[in-house]
Coordinates of C-alpha atoms in Angstrom, one line a residue:
M1 CA -52.3 9.1 17.0
V2 CA -48.3 7.8 17.6
K3 CA -47.5 5.1 15.4
K4 CA -45.0 2.9 17.6
G5 CA -44.7 0.2 15.0
R6 CA -42.0 2.5 13.3
I7 CA -40.4 3.9 16.6
V8 CA -40.1 -0.2 17.2
A9 CA -39.2 -0.7 13.7
F10 CA -36.3 2.1 14.6
F11 CA -34.6 0.3 17.8
L12 CA -35.4 -2.9 15.5
I13 CA -32.8 -1.6 13.0
V14 CA -30.4 0.2 14.9
A15 CA -29.8 -3.2 17.1
L16 CA -29.4 -5.2 14.4
L17 CA -26.4 -2.4 13.0
A18 CA -24.8 -2.5 16.5
G19 CA -25.0 -6.3 16.8
L20 CA -23.3 -6.4 13.2
V21 CA -20.9 -3.8 14.2
V22 CA -20.0 -5.4 17.4
S23 CA -19.6 -8.6 15.9
T24 CA -17.1 -8.4 13.1
V25 CA -15.2 -4.6 13.8
M26 CA -12.3 -6.7 15.7
D27 CA -12.2 -9.0 12.7
V28 CA -12.3 -6.0 10.3
A29 CA -10.0 -3.5 11.8
K30 CA -7.2 -6.9 11.8
E31 CA -8.2 -7.7 8.6
I32 CA -7.0 -4.4 7.3
K33 CA -3.5 -4.1 5.5
L34 CA -0.9 -1.4 7.2
G35 CA 1.6 0.5 5.3
L36 CA 5.0 0.8 5.8
D37 CA 4.2 4.1 7.9
L38 CA 2.2 2.2 10.2
Q39 CA 4.4 -1.1 10.7
G40 CA 7.5 -0.1 9.8
G41 CA 9.7 -1.1 6.5
F42 CA 11.1 1.2 3.9
E43 CA 10.4 2.3 0.4
V44 CA 12.6 3.1 -2.5
L45 CA 12.2 5.1 -5.8
Y46 CA 14.5 4.0 -8.6
E47 CA 15.6 5.5 -11.7
V48 CA 15.8 3.0 -14.2
H49 CA 19.2 3.0 -16.5
P50 CA 19.9 0.5 -19.9
A51 CA 22.1 -2.0 -18.7
H52 CA 24.2 -1.9 -22.1
E53 CA 24.5 1.1 -24.4
G54 CA 22.1 1.0 -27.1
D55 CA 19.0 -0.5 -25.1
V56 CA 15.9 1.4 -24.7
I57 CA 14.0 1.7 -21.1
D58 CA 10.1 1.2 -22.5
D59 CA 7.1 -0.6 -20.8
D60 CA 7.6 -3.9 -21.9
V61 CA 11.5 -3.5 -20.1
L62 CA 9.8 -1.8 -16.6
K63 CA 7.5 -4.2 -16.8
S64 CA 10.0 -7.2 -17.0
T65 CA 12.2 -5.5 -14.1
V66 CA 9.0 -5.3 -11.8
T67 CA 8.5 -9.2 -12.2
A68 CA 12.3 -9.6 -11.5
L69 CA 12.1 -7.0 -8.4
N70 CA 8.7 -9.0 -6.8
Q71 CA 11.0 -12.8 -7.5
R72 CA 14.0 -11.0 -5.5
I73 CA 11.5 -9.3 -2.9
N74 CA 10.3 -13.2 -2.2
V75 CA 13.9 -14.2 -1.4
I76 CA 13.5 -11.8 1.2
G77 CA 10.0 -12.9 2.4
V78 CA 8.0 -9.8 2.4
S79 CA 4.3 -10.1 2.3
E80 CA 2.5 -8.1 -0.3
P81 CA 5.4 -6.3 -1.5
N82 CA 4.0 -2.9 -3.4
V83 CA 6.3 -2.7 -6.7
S84 CA 4.8 -0.3 -9.3
I85 CA 5.5 1.8 -12.1
E86 CA 6.1 5.7 -12.0
G87 CA 6.1 7.6 -15.3
D88 CA 8.4 6.6 -18.0
S89 CA 11.4 5.3 -16.3
R90 CA 10.6 5.2 -12.6
I91 CA 10.0 2.2 -9.9
R92 CA 9.1 2.6 -6.7
V93 CA 9.1 -0.3 -4.0
Q94 CA 7.9 -0.4 -1.1
L95 CA 8.5 -3.1 1.9
A96 CA 6.8 -3.3 5.0
G97 CA 7.8 -4.7 8.1
V98 CA 11.3 -5.9 6.6
E99 CA 13.8 -5.7 9.7
D100 CA 17.3 -6.4 7.5
Q101 CA 16.5 -3.3 5.5
Q102 CA 20.1 -2.7 4.2
T103 CA 20.4 -6.4 2.8
A104 CA 16.8 -6.2 1.3
R105 CA 18.1 -2.9 -0.4
E106 CA 21.5 -4.7 -1.7
L107 CA 19.4 -7.4 -2.7
L108 CA 17.0 -5.5 -4.6
S109 CA 19.7 -2.8 -6.3
T110 CA 22.2 -5.8 -7.5
E111 CA 22.3 -6.5 -11.3
A112 CA 23.1 -10.2 -10.3
Q113 CA 24.7 -10.6 -13.9
L114 CA 26.9 -13.6 -13.5
S115 CA 29.6 -15.1 -16.0
F116 CA 32.3 -16.7 -16.6
R117 CA 35.1 -15.1 -18.4
D118 CA 38.6 -16.5 -19.8
V119 CA 41.5 -14.7 -18.8
N120 CA 41.3 -12.4 -21.4
D121 CA 37.3 -11.2 -20.7
N122 CA 36.3 -13.4 -23.2
L123 CA 32.5 -14.3 -22.2
M124 CA 32.0 -17.9 -21.9
L125 CA 28.8 -18.6 -20.3
D126 CA 26.5 -16.0 -18.9
G127 CA 23.1 -16.1 -16.5
A128 CA 20.7 -17.5 -19.0
D129 CA 22.9 -20.7 -18.9
L130 CA 22.2 -21.1 -15.5
R131 CA 19.4 -23.3 -14.4
Q132 CA 16.2 -21.0 -12.7
G133 CA 16.1 -21.9 -9.1
G134 CA 19.5 -23.8 -9.3
A135 CA 21.6 -21.9 -6.9
S136 CA 22.6 -23.4 -3.1
V137 CA 25.1 -22.9 -0.6
T138 CA 27.4 -26.0 -0.7
F139 CA 30.3 -26.2 1.8
S140 CA 34.2 -27.8 1.4
E141 CA 35.8 -30.2 3.1
A142 CA 37.1 -27.6 5.6
N143 CA 33.1 -26.2 5.9
Q144 CA 34.1 -23.3 3.8
P145 CA 30.8 -22.1 2.5
W146 CA 30.8 -22.0 -1.2
V147 CA 28.0 -21.5 -4.0
G148 CA 27.0 -24.3 -6.4
V149 CA 25.2 -23.6 -9.3
T150 CA 23.5 -26.4 -12.0
L151 CA 24.1 -25.5 -15.6
N152 CA 21.6 -26.1 -18.5
S153 CA 23.7 -28.0 -20.3
A154 CA 26.7 -30.3 -19.2
S155 CA 28.2 -30.2 -23.1
Q156 CA 28.5 -26.4 -23.3
F157 CA 29.9 -26.4 -20.2
A158 CA 32.8 -28.8 -21.7
E159 CA 33.6 -26.7 -24.4
V160 CA 34.1 -24.4 -22.1
T161 CA 36.5 -25.8 -19.9
R162 CA 37.9 -27.4 -23.0
Q163 CA 38.8 -24.4 -24.6
V164 CA 40.6 -22.8 -21.0
L165 CA 42.2 -26.1 -20.4
N166 CA 45.4 -25.3 -18.7
S167 CA 43.8 -21.9 -17.7
Q168 CA 41.5 -20.4 -15.2
L169 CA 38.1 -19.4 -15.7
V170 CA 37.1 -16.4 -13.8
I171 CA 33.8 -15.8 -12.5
W172 CA 32.6 -12.4 -12.3
M173 CA 29.2 -11.0 -11.2
D174 CA 28.4 -7.4 -12.6
Y175 CA 31.2 -7.3 -14.6
E176 CA 31.8 -4.0 -16.6
E177 CA 33.0 -2.9 -19.7
G178 CA 36.4 -2.1 -19.2
D179 CA 36.8 -4.6 -16.1
S180 CA 40.1 -6.5 -16.7
F181 CA 41.1 -10.2 -14.9
M182 CA 44.4 -8.9 -15.7
E183 CA 44.3 -6.2 -13.8
E184 CA 42.4 -6.9 -10.8
R185 CA 44.0 -10.3 -9.9
L186 CA 47.0 -7.5 -9.0
K187 CA 45.0 -6.1 -5.9
P188 CA 44.4 -7.5 -2.8
E189 CA 42.0 -10.3 -2.7
S190 CA 39.4 -8.1 -0.7
E191 CA 38.9 -5.5 -3.3
Q192 CA 39.4 -7.3 -6.3
K193 CA 35.9 -7.4 -8.6
F194 CA 35.6 -10.9 -9.5
I195 CA 34.5 -13.4 -7.1
S196 CA 36.6 -16.7 -8.0
A197 CA 39.3 -17.9 -10.7
P198 CA 39.3 -21.5 -10.5
S199 CA 42.3 -23.2 -12.4
V200 CA 41.0 -25.6 -15.2
D201 CA 43.2 -29.0 -15.4
Q202 CA 40.7 -31.1 -17.2
V203 CA 37.4 -31.0 -19.4
L204 CA 34.4 -31.2 -17.0
N205 CA 31.4 -32.5 -18.6
T206 CA 28.9 -31.9 -16.0
T207 CA 26.1 -29.4 -15.3
N208 CA 27.1 -28.7 -11.6
V209 CA 29.3 -25.9 -10.8
V210 CA 30.8 -24.8 -7.6
I211 CA 31.9 -21.4 -7.1
R212 CA 34.6 -21.3 -4.4
G213 CA 35.9 -18.4 -2.5
T214 CA 36.1 -17.3 0.7
F215 CA 32.4 -16.5 1.5
T216 CA 30.5 -16.2 5.1
L217 CA 27.2 -18.5 5.3
E218 CA 25.6 -15.2 4.7
E219 CA 27.3 -14.2 1.5
A220 CA 27.1 -17.3 0.0
Q221 CA 23.5 -17.8 1.1
F222 CA 23.1 -13.9 -0.2
L223 CA 24.5 -15.3 -3.5
A224 CA 22.3 -18.0 -4.1
D225 CA 19.3 -16.2 -3.3
V226 CA 20.4 -13.4 -6.3
L227 CA 21.5 -16.0 -8.8
N228 CA 17.9 -18.1 -8.1
A229 CA 16.0 -14.6 -8.2
G230 CA 17.6 -13.9 -11.6
S231 CA 19.3 -11.2 -12.9
L232 CA 18.0 -7.7 -13.6
P233 CA 17.5 -6.5 -17.1
V234 CA 18.5 -3.0 -16.2
K235 CA 20.9 -0.8 -14.1
L236 CA 18.5 0.8 -11.1
E237 CA 20.3 4.2 -9.1
E238 CA 18.4 4.8 -6.1
V239 CA 16.8 8.2 -6.1
Y240 CA 15.1 8.5 -2.9
S241 CA 14.6 6.4 -0.2
N242 CA 12.1 6.8 3.0
S243 CA 12.3 4.0 6.3
V244 CA 10.4 4.3 9.0
G245 CA 11.3 2.3 12.2
A246 CA 8.5 -0.4 13.2
A247 CA 8.1 1.3 16.6
L248 CA 8.2 4.7 15.3
G249 CA 5.2 3.4 12.8
E250 CA 3.1 1.6 15.7
K251 CA 3.7 4.6 17.9
A252 CA 2.5 7.2 14.8
M253 CA -0.9 4.5 14.4
E254 CA -1.1 5.1 18.3
M255 CA -1.0 8.5 18.0
T256 CA -2.9 9.1 14.7
I257 CA -6.2 6.8 16.2
Y258 CA -6.1 9.2 19.2
A259 CA -6.4 12.2 17.6
G260 CA -9.0 10.4 15.5
F261 CA -10.9 9.3 18.2
I262 CA -10.7 13.0 20.0
G263 CA -12.0 14.7 16.6
V264 CA -15.0 12.5 16.1
A265 CA -15.9 12.7 19.7
L266 CA -15.6 16.4 19.5
I267 CA -17.9 16.3 16.6
F268 CA -20.4 13.6 18.2
L269 CA -20.9 16.0 21.0
Y270 CA -21.5 19.3 18.9
M271 CA -24.3 17.5 16.7
L272 CA -25.5 16.2 20.2
I273 CA -25.7 19.7 21.8
Y274 CA -26.7 21.6 18.5
Y275 CA -29.2 19.3 16.9
R276 CA -30.8 17.3 19.7
F277 CA -32.5 14.4 18.2
M278 CA -31.4 14.9 15.0
G279 CA -27.9 15.1 16.7
I280 CA -28.4 11.1 18.0
I281 CA -29.2 10.3 14.5
A282 CA -26.2 11.5 13.0
V283 CA -24.3 10.3 15.9
I284 CA -26.1 6.6 15.3
T285 CA -25.5 7.0 11.1
L286 CA -21.7 8.4 11.5
S287 CA -20.5 5.2 13.6
F288 CA -22.1 2.9 11.4
Y289 CA -20.2 4.7 8.3
I290 CA -17.1 4.4 9.7
Y291 CA -17.5 0.9 9.9
L292 CA -18.7 0.7 6.6
V293 CA -15.7 2.8 5.4
L294 CA -13.6 0.3 6.9
V295 CA -15.2 -2.9 5.4
I296 CA -14.9 -1.5 1.6
F297 CA -11.6 -0.7 2.5
N298 CA -11.0 -4.1 3.5
W299 CA -12.7 -5.8 0.3
M300 CA -10.8 -3.5 -1.8
N301 CA -7.6 -5.2 -0.5
A302 CA -6.1 -1.1 0.1
V303 CA -3.4 -0.6 2.3
L304 CA -4.0 1.6 5.2
T305 CA -1.4 5.1 5.2
L306 CA -1.1 7.8 7.8
P307 CA -2.9 9.6 4.7
G308 CA -5.7 7.4 4.5
I309 CA -6.6 7.5 8.0
A310 CA -6.4 11.3 7.6
A311 CA -8.9 10.8 4.5
L312 CA -11.4 8.5 6.6
I313 CA -11.4 10.9 9.3
L314 CA -12.0 13.9 6.6
G315 CA -14.6 11.8 5.4
V316 CA -16.2 12.2 8.7
G317 CA -16.1 15.6 8.6
M318 CA -17.8 15.6 4.7
A319 CA -20.5 12.8 6.2
V320 CA -21.2 15.4 9.4
D321 CA -21.0 18.3 6.6
A322 CA -24.1 16.4 4.8
N323 CA -25.9 15.9 8.1
I324 CA -25.5 19.5 8.8
I325 CA -27.0 20.7 5.2
T326 CA -29.9 18.6 6.0
Y327 CA -30.4 19.5 9.3
E328 CA -30.5 23.0 9.1
R329 CA -32.6 22.5 6.2
I330 CA -35.5 20.8 8.4
K331 CA -34.7 23.7 11.0
D332 CA -35.2 26.8 8.2
E333 CA -38.8 24.9 7.5
L334 CA -39.9 24.3 11.1
R335 CA -39.1 28.5 11.5
T336 CA -41.5 29.1 9.0
G337 CA -44.5 27.5 10.6
K338 CA -44.5 24.2 8.6
T339 CA -45.8 21.2 10.5
T340 CA -43.0 18.4 11.6
M341 CA -43.4 16.2 8.8
S342 CA -43.3 18.9 6.0
A343 CA -40.4 20.6 7.7
F344 CA -38.9 16.8 7.0
K345 CA -39.7 16.5 3.7
A346 CA -39.3 20.1 1.9
G347 CA -35.7 19.9 4.2
S348 CA -34.6 16.4 3.0
R349 CA -35.5 17.4 -0.9
R350 CA -34.0 20.5 -0.7
S351 CA -30.7 19.6 0.7
L352 CA -30.2 17.4 -2.0
S353 CA -29.0 19.2 -4.5
T354 CA -26.0 20.9 -2.3
I355 CA -24.9 18.0 -0.9
L356 CA -24.3 16.4 -4.5
D357 CA -22.8 19.4 -5.5
A358 CA -20.0 19.3 -2.5
N359 CA -19.6 15.8 -2.9
I360 CA -19.0 15.7 -6.9
T361 CA -16.2 18.4 -6.3
T362 CA -14.4 17.0 -3.2
I363 CA -14.8 13.4 -5.8
L364 CA -13.2 15.4 -8.9
A365 CA -10.5 16.4 -6.6
A366 CA -9.7 13.4 -5.4
A367 CA -9.7 11.8 -8.4
V368 CA -7.2 14.4 -9.9
L369 CA -4.7 13.6 -6.7
F370 CA -5.1 9.9 -7.8
Y371 CA -4.0 10.6 -11.0
F372 CA -1.3 12.7 -10.7
G373 CA -0.2 11.6 -7.2
T374 CA 2.4 9.3 -5.9
M375 CA 1.2 6.2 -3.7
A376 CA 0.7 8.0 -0.3
V377 CA -1.3 10.7 -1.8
Q378 CA -2.9 8.2 -3.9
G379 CA -3.7 5.8 -0.8
F380 CA -5.4 9.0 0.1
A381 CA -7.7 10.2 -2.5
V382 CA -8.8 6.1 -2.6
M383 CA -9.8 6.9 1.1
L384 CA -11.5 10.1 0.5
I385 CA -13.3 8.8 -2.6
V386 CA -14.5 6.0 -0.6
S387 CA -15.7 8.1 2.2
I388 CA -17.3 10.4 0.1
L389 CA -19.7 7.7 -1.6
T390 CA -20.4 5.8 1.4
S391 CA -21.0 9.1 3.8
F392 CA -24.2 9.8 0.6
I393 CA -25.4 6.6 1.8
T394 CA -25.4 6.5 5.3
A395 CA -25.7 10.6 5.9
V396 CA -28.2 11.1 3.0
Y397 CA -30.3 7.9 3.1
G398 CA -29.9 6.2 6.5
S399 CA -30.0 9.3 8.3
R400 CA -33.4 10.4 6.3
L401 CA -34.8 6.8 7.0
L402 CA -33.8 6.9 10.7
L403 CA -35.0 10.4 11.3
G404 CA -38.0 9.4 8.9
L405 CA -39.0 6.9 11.4
W406 CA -40.0 8.9 13.9
V407 CA -41.3 11.8 12.1
N408 CA -43.7 9.1 10.8
S409 CA -44.4 7.9 13.9
R410 CA -45.7 11.3 14.9
I411 CA -44.4 11.1 18.4
L412 CA -42.3 14.5 17.7
N413 CA -45.3 16.8 16.2
K414 CA -45.2 20.0 17.7
K415 CA -41.8 19.4 19.6
P416 CA -39.4 22.0 17.4
R417 CA -37.0 22.0 20.7
M418 CA -36.7 18.6 20.0
F419 CA -34.5 19.7 16.4
G420 CA -32.8 22.6 18.5
V421 CA -35.7 25.5 17.5
K422 CA -36.9 27.4 20.3
E423 CA -40.9 28.1 20.0
S424 CA -40.0 32.1 20.2
E425 CA -38.1 31.4 16.8
I426 CA -41.1 30.7 15.0
N427 CA -43.3 33.3 16.4
E428 CA -40.7 35.9 14.7
L429 CA -41.2 34.8 11.8

C-alpha cells in the first residue's frame, strides 16, 4: 500500500525550500562582496624596509604600518579594503572599486614625514609635533591654495621661530639624509625637494602654521590628507601590482557566471538522463546547495573573487560526485535482486565511507592551499572548504531524506527503471 503522506511531505519540503530560495536569493546575491577582479580596482604588494638605519622590521612594525595604511585608505574613501601581512616583510593592499588608482597608489606609498628644519638642515619640528587631523586646505588673499596645520604646542613653535629669527624655516616632506637646503635652493623651483622656506622675522607664539607653496588645489588637498592620515613608520617598495578596470571586472564576472550556468546545466541534464528519478532528487539538492553556499559565504563576510566562483563550480562537481557514488551503490544493490527499500538502505550505508574519504582528502588539500597561498588562492580554498562541507549536508543527508520519502512510500517498488536499472540487468546477475 502506498503511503501518500510521505509523498505529501516531500512536496511540502520542496515547496518550502523553493519559497525560501526564490524570496531571498536576490538579496543574498546583492550583499555578497565582490573582489577587485570582479568589480575593478588594484592590488599592490609592498616590500617593507626600515625608515632609518638600525630600525628592525618586526611584527609590531608591520601591524603599525597596516594601521597607518588603513588610515590613508579611509582618506581615499574605499569601503572594505583588504590590507594583510604576508611573510616577514611584505604587506599586500587590495582596493576594490577605486577609480583614481594613481592617486591612491601615491597616497599609500609616500612616507609623509613632515619636518621643519633650519637652513643648515637641523631638525626643529617633525610630524609628531602636529595635532592629529589638524591639516586642512586654506587660501591666500590671491586665492592660492595653501595647507594649514595645527601644532600641539604654541610655546614650542615660539622657541623654534626664536632660534631661526631673521632666517628661514625650511619645511620638508620626506627629508632624507644627505638632502641639503643650500643645494636645493639653487635648483629651479619645480625641482626643489623642500616644500617651502618662509622667512621668519618675528617670534610666532601660535599653534596655527600655514605651509605656503605654489600648490594646485588637488596638490594642497592631497598634502592635507596625507598629513591627517599620519606618517608611515617604514619605507615601502612596490614589488608587484595588478590593476583591473571596472568594465573588465564586470565582463569577467558576466562570462564566469555564464560559463557557470552552462556547466551546472550540463550536470543537471546528465543526472536527469542517467539516473532518472534519482536525478530529479539530485537537481533539487544541488540547487539548494548552491543557494546555501552563497548564504554561508555571505555570513562569513568573505569576498567573492573569480577563483572563488571557480571553487563554487568545482564544489558543485564534488556535491554531484557524492550523489553519483550513492546512486551507483543503490543501482548495484538493485541489480543483485534486492527490493527498492533494501537497495536504498544498503547503497546509502556503503557509499558513506567513500564519500567521507573523498571529502576529507579534498579538505586537507584546500587547507594546505589556504595556509601557504596568497589572497586569491586563500579565497579559492575557503570557498572550496565551504562548498565541500555544505555538499555533505545537501548531497548526503538532504538527498537521502528526499529520496527516502519516496522509497518508504513504496510507490517506487518494483520499478527499477525509475532508478536507471533495466530489468534485463537484474536477470543477468
